[in-house]
PDB file of C-alpha atoms in Angstrom:
ATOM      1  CA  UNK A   1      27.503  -2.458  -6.167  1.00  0.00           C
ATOM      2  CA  UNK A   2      26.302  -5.881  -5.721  1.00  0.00           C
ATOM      3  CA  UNK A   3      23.294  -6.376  -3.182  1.00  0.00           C
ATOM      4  CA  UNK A   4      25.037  -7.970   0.412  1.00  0.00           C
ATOM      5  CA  UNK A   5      23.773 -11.501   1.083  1.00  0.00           C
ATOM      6  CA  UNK A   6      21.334 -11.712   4.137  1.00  0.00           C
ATOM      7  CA  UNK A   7      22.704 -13.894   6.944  1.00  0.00           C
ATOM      8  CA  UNK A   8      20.659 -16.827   7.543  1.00  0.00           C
ATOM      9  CA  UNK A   9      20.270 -18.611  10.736  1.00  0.00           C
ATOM     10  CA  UNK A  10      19.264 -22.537  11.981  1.00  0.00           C
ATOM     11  CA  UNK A  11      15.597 -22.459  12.371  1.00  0.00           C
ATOM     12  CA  UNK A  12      13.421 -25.964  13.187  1.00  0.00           C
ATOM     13  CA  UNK A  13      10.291 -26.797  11.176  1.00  0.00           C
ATOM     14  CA  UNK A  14       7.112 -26.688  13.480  1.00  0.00           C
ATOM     15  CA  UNK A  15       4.279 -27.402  10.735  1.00  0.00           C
ATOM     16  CA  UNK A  16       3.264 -27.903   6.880  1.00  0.00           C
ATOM     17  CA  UNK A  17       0.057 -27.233   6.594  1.00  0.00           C
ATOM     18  CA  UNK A  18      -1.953 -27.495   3.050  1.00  0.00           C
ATOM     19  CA  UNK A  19      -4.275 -24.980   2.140  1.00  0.00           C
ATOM     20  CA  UNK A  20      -5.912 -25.364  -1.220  1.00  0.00           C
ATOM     21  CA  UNK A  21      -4.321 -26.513  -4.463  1.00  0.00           C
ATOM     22  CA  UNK A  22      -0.631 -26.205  -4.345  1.00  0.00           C
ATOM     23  CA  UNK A  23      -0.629 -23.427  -1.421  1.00  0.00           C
ATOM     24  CA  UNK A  24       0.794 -24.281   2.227  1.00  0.00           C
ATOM     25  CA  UNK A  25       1.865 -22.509   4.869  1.00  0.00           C
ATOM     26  CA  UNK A  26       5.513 -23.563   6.454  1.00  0.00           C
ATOM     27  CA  UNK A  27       5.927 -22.535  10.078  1.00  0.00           C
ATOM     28  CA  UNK A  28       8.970 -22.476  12.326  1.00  0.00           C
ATOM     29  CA  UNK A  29       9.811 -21.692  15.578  1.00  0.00           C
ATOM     30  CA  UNK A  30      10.090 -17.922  15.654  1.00  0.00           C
ATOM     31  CA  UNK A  31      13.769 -16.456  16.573  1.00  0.00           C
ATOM     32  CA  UNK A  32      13.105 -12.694  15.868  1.00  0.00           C
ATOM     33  CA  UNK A  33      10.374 -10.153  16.306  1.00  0.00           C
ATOM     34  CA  UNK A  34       9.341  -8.119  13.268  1.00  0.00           C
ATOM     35  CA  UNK A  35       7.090  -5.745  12.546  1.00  0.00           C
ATOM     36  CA  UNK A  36       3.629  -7.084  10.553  1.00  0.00           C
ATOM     37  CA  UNK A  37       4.198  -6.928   6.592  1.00  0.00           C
ATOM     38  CA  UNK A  38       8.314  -7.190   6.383  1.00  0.00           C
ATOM     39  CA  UNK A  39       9.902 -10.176   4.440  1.00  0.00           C
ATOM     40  CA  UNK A  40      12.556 -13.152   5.653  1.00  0.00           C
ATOM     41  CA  UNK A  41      14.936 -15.064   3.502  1.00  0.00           C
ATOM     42  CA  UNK A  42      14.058 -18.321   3.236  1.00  0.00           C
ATOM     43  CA  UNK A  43      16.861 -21.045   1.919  1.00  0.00           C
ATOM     44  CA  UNK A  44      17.190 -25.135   2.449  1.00  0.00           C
ATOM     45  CA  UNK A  45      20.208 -24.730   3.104  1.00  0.00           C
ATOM     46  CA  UNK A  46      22.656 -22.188   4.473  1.00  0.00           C
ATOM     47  CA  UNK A  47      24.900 -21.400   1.536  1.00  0.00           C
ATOM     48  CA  UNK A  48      21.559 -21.829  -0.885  1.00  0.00           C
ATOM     49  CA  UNK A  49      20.972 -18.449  -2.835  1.00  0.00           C
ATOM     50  CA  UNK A  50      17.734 -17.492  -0.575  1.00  0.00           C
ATOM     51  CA  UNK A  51      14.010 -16.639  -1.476  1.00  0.00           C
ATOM     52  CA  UNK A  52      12.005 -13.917  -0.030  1.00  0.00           C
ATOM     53  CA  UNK A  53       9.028 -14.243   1.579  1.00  0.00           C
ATOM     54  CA  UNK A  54       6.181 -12.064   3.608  1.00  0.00           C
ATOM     55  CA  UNK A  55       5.575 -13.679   6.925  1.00  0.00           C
ATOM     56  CA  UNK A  56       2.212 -14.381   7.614  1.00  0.00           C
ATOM     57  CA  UNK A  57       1.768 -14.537  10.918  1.00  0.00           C
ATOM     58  CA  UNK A  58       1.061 -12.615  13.972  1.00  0.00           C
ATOM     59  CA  UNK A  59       3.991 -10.691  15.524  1.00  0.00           C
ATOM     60  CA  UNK A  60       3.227 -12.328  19.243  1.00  0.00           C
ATOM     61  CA  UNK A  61       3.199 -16.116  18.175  1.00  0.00           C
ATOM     62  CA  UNK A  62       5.824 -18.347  19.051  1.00  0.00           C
ATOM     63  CA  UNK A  63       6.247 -19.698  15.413  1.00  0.00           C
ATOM     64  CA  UNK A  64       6.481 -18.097  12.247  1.00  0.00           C
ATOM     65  CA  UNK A  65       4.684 -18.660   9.319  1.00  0.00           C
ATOM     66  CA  UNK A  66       5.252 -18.152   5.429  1.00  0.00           C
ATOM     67  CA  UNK A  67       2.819 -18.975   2.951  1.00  0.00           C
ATOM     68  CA  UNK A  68       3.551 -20.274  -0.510  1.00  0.00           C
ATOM     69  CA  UNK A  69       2.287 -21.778  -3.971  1.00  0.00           C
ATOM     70  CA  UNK A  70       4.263 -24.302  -5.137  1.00  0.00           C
ATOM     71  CA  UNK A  71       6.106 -23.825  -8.704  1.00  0.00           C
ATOM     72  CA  UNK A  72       6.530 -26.916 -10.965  1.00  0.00           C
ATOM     73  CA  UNK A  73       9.467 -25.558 -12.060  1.00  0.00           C
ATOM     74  CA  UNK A  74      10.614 -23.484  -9.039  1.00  0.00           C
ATOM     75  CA  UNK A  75      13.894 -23.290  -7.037  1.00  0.00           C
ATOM     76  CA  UNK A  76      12.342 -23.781  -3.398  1.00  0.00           C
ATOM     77  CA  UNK A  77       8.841 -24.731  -2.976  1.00  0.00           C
ATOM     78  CA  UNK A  78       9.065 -28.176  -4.073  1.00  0.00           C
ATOM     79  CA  UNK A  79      11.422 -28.579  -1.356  1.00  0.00           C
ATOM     80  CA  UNK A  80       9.217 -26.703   1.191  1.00  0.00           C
ATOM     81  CA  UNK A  81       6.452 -29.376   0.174  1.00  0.00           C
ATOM     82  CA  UNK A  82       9.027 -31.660   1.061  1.00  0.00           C
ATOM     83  CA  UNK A  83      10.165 -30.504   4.828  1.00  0.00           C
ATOM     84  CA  UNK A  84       8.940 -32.239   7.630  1.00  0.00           C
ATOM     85  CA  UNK A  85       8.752 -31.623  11.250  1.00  0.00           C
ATOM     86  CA  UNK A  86      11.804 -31.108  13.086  1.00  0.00           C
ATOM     87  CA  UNK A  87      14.030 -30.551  10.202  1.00  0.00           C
ATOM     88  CA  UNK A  88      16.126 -27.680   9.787  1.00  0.00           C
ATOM     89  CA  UNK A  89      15.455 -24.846   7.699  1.00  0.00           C
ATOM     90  CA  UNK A  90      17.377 -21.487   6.952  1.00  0.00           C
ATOM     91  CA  UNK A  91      16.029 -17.845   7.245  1.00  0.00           C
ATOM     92  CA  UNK A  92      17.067 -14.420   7.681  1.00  0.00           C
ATOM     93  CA  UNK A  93      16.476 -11.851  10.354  1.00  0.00           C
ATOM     94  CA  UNK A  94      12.948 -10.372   9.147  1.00  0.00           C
ATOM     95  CA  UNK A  95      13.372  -6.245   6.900  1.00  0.00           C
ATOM     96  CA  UNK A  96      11.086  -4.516   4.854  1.00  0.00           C
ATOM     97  CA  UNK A  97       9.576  -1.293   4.681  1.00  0.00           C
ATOM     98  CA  UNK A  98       6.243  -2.868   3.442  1.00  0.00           C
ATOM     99  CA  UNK A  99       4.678  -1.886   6.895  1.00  0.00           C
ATOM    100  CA  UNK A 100       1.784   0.244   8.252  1.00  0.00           C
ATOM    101  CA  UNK A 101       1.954   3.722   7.510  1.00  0.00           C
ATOM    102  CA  UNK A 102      -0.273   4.634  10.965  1.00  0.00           C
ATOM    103  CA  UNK A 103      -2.289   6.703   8.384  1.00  0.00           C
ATOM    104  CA  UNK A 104      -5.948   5.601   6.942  1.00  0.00           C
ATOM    105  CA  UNK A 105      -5.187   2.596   4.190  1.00  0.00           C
ATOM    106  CA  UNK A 106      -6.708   0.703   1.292  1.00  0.00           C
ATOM    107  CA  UNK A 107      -5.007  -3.153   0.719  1.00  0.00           C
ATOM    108  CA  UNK A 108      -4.749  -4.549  -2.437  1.00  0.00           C
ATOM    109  CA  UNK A 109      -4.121  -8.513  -2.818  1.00  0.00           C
ATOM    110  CA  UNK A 110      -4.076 -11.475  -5.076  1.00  0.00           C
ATOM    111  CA  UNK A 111      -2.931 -15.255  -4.808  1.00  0.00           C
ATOM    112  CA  UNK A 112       0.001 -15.470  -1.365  1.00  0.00           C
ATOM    113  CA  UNK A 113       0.135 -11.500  -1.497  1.00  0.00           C
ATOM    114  CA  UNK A 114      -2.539 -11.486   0.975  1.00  0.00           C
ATOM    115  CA  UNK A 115       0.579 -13.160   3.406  1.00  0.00           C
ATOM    116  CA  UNK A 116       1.464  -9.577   4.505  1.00  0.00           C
ATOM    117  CA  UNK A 117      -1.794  -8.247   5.099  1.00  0.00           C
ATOM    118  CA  UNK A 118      -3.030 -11.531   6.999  1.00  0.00           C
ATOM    119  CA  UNK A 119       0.091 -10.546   9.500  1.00  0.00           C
ATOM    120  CA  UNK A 120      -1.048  -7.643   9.627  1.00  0.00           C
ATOM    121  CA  UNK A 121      -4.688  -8.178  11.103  1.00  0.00           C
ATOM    122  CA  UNK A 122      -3.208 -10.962  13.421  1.00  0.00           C
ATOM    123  CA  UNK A 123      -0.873  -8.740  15.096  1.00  0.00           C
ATOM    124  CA  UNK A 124      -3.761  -6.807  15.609  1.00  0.00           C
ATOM    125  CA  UNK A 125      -2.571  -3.217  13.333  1.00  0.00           C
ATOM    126  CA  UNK A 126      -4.999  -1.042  12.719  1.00  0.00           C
ATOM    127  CA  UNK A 127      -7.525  -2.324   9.753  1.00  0.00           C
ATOM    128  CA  UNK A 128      -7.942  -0.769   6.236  1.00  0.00           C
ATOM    129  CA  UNK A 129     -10.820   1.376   5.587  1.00  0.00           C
ATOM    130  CA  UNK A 130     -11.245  -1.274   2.123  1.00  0.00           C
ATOM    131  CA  UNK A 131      -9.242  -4.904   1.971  1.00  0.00           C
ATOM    132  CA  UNK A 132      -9.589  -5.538  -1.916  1.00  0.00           C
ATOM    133  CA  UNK A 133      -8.427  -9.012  -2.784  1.00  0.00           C
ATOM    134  CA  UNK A 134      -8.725 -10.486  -6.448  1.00  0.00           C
ATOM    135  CA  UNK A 135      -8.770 -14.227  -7.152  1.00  0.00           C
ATOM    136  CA  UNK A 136      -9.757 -16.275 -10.464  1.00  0.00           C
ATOM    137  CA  UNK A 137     -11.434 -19.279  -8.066  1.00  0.00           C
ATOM    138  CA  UNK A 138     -13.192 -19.375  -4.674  1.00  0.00           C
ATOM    139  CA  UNK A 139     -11.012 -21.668  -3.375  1.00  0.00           C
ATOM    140  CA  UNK A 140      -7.951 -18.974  -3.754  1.00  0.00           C
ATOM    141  CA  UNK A 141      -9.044 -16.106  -1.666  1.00  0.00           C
ATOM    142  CA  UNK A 142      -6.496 -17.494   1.206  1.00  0.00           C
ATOM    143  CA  UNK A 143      -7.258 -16.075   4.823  1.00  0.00           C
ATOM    144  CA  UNK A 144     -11.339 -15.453   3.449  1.00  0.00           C
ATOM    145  CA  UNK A 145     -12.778 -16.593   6.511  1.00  0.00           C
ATOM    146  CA  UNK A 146     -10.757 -14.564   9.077  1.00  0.00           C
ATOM    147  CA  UNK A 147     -10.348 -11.545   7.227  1.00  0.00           C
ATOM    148  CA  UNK A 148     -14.436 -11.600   6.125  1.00  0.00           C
ATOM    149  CA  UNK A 149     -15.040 -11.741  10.602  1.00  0.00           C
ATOM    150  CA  UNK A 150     -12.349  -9.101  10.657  1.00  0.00           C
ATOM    151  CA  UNK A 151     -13.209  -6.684   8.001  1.00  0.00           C
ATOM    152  CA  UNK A 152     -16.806  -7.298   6.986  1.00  0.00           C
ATOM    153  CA  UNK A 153     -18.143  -5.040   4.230  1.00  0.00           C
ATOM    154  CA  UNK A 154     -14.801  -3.265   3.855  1.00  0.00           C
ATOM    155  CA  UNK A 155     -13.250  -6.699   2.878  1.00  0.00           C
ATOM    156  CA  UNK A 156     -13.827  -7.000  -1.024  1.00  0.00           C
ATOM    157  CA  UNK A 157     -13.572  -9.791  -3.075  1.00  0.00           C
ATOM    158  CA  UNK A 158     -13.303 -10.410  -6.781  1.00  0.00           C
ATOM    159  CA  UNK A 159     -13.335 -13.297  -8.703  1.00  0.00           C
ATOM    160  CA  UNK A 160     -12.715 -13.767 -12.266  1.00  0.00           C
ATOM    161  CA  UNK A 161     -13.730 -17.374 -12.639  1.00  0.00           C
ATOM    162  CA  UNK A 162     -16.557 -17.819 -10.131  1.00  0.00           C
ATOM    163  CA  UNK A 163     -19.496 -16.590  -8.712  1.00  0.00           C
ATOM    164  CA  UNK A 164     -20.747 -17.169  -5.281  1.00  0.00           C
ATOM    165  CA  UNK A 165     -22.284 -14.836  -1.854  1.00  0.00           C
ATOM    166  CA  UNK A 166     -20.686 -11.806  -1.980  1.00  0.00           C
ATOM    167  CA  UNK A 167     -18.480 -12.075  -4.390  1.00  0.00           C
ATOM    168  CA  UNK A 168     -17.876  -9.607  -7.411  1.00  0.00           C
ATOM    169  CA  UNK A 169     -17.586 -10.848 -10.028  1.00  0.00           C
ATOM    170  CA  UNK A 170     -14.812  -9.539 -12.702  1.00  0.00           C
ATOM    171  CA  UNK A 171     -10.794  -7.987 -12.146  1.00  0.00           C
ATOM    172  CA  UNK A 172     -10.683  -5.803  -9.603  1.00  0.00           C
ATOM    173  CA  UNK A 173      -8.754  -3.433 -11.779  1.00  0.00           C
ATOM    174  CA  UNK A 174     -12.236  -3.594 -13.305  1.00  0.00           C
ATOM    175  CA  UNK A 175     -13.725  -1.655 -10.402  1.00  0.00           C
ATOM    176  CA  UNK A 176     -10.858   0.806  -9.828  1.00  0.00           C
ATOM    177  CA  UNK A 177     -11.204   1.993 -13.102  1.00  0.00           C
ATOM    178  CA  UNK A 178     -14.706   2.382 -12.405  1.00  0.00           C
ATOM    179  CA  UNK A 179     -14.081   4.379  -9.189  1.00  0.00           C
ATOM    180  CA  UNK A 180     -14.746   8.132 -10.142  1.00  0.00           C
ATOM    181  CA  UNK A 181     -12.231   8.955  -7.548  1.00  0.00           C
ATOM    182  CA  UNK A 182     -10.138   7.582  -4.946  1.00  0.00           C
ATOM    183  CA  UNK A 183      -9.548   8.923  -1.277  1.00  0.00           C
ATOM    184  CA  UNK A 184      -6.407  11.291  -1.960  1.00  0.00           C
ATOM    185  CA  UNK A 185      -5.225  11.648   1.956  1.00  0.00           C
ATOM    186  CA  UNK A 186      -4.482   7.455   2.583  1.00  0.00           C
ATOM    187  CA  UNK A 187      -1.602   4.549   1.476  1.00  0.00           C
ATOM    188  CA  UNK A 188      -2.337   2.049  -1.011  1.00  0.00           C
ATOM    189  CA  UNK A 189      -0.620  -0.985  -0.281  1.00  0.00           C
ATOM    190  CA  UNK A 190      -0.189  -3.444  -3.319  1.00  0.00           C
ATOM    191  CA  UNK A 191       0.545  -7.321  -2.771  1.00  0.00           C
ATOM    192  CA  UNK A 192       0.408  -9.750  -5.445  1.00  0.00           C
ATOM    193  CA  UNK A 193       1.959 -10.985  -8.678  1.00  0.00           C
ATOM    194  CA  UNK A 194       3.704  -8.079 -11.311  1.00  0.00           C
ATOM    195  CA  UNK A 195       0.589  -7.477 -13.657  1.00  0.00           C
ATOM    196  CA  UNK A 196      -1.733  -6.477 -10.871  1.00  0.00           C
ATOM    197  CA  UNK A 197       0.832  -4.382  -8.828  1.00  0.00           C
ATOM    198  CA  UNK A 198       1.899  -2.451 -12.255  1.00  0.00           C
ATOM    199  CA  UNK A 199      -1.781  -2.304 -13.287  1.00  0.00           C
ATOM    200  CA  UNK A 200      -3.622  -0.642  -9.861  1.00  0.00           C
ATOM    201  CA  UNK A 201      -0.568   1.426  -9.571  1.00  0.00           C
ATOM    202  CA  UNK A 202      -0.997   2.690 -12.736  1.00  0.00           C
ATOM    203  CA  UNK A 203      -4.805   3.340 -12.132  1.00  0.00           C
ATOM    204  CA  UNK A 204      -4.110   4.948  -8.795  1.00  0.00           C
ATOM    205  CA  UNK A 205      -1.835   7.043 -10.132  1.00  0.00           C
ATOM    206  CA  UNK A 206      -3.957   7.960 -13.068  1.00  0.00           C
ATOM    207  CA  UNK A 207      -7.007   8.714 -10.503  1.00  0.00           C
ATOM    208  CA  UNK A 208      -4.301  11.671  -9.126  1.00  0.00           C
ATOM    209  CA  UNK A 209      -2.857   9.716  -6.190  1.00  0.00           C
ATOM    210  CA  UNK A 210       0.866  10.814  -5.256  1.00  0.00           C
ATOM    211  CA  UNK A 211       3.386   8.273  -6.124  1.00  0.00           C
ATOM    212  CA  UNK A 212       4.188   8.646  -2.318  1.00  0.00           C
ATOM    213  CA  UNK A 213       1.175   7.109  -1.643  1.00  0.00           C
ATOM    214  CA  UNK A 214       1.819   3.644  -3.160  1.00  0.00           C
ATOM    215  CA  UNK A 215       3.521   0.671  -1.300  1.00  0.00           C
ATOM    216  CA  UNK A 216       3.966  -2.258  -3.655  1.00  0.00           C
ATOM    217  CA  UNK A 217       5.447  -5.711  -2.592  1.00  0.00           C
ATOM    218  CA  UNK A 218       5.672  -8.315  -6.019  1.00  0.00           C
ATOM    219  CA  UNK A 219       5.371 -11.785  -5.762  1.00  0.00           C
ATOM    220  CA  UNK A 220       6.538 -13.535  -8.847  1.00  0.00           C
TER     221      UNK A 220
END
């Protein structure tokens, strides 16, 4: 049975903010609560075939924010580059079950899958006991700066490319593997593009984690 379309409603452009490289964040004025970590469709225009994305902002602000890295070749972020204030942009009522579990939780990120997880800390949820976050440059942990004043020593970065304070250097599957064992009793949320999701939740699962356990959310 083919999946039902979302509806998408009128929404006005508040902000385009870059962030490093070919990442922004698009805000608009918000029309619906949510609950941190759930997804809106996102379209130019209303009868466009719509993108998802994780909103990234805190459930009590008036706008809402998505953030995104633009594809050369994509369907909809060279045209998000391309919005400006005041101009009208299409997006769904917000759903998802990407959301906290109001159990103990480890976070796993790369590239805009930290968008959920951002949310979540702004809307003030309860924190992880680790924040992992993987990135081949410096320049790409998005969020770093809040989420280091947030999280402290249970925010962990990796970087592939780069070395710098604090900073691990290698994959973060890398130091999973490692791990002789992982907590058994918590969630494992996964954000981030399809290699890393499959990967960690292969090496969770391999470490005796129930599949239960494991929320993933892929970016492509």
């Amino acid at each position: 049975m083919p999946r039902k379309k979302k509806e998408l409603f009128s929404h006005q452009v508040t902000a385009l903010k870059h962030i490093t490289g070919e990442v922004y964040t698009l805000s608009f004025r918000r029309h619906f609560n949510f609950i941190p970590g759930q997804v809106v469709a996102v379209a130019i225009h209303q009868n466009d075939d719509p993108r998802l994305y994780s909103i990234a902002s805190g459930k009590d602000e008036d706008d809402m924010r998505i953030l995104f890295d633009i594809k050369a070749d994509g369907f909809l972020t060279p045209k998000l580059k391309e919005l400006k204030v005041g101009e009208e942009i299409f997006i769904s009522e917000p759903f998802g079950n990407f959301v906290p579990s109001g159990k103990d939780e480890w976070w796993v990120a790369t590239g805009t899958g930290i968008a959920p997880f951002v949310s979540m800390v702004l809307s003030g949820c309860d924190l992880p006991q680790k924040l992992i976050h993987g990135s081949r440059t410096l320049s790409y942990f998005l969020y770093q700066d809040l989420l280091k004043d947030r999280l402290s020593v249970d925010y962990m970065r990796f970087c592939t490319r780069e070395e710098g304070p604090d900073i691990i250097s290698g994959r973060l599957t890398h130091w999973l593997k490692q791990q002789i064992s992982l907590p058994e009793n918590i969630k494992y949320y996964l954000c981030g593009n399809p290699e890393m999701v499959v990967d960690v939740r292969d090496i969770i699962l391999s470490k005796g984690i129930d599949f239960e356990n494991i929320m993933a959310e892929i970016y492509f």
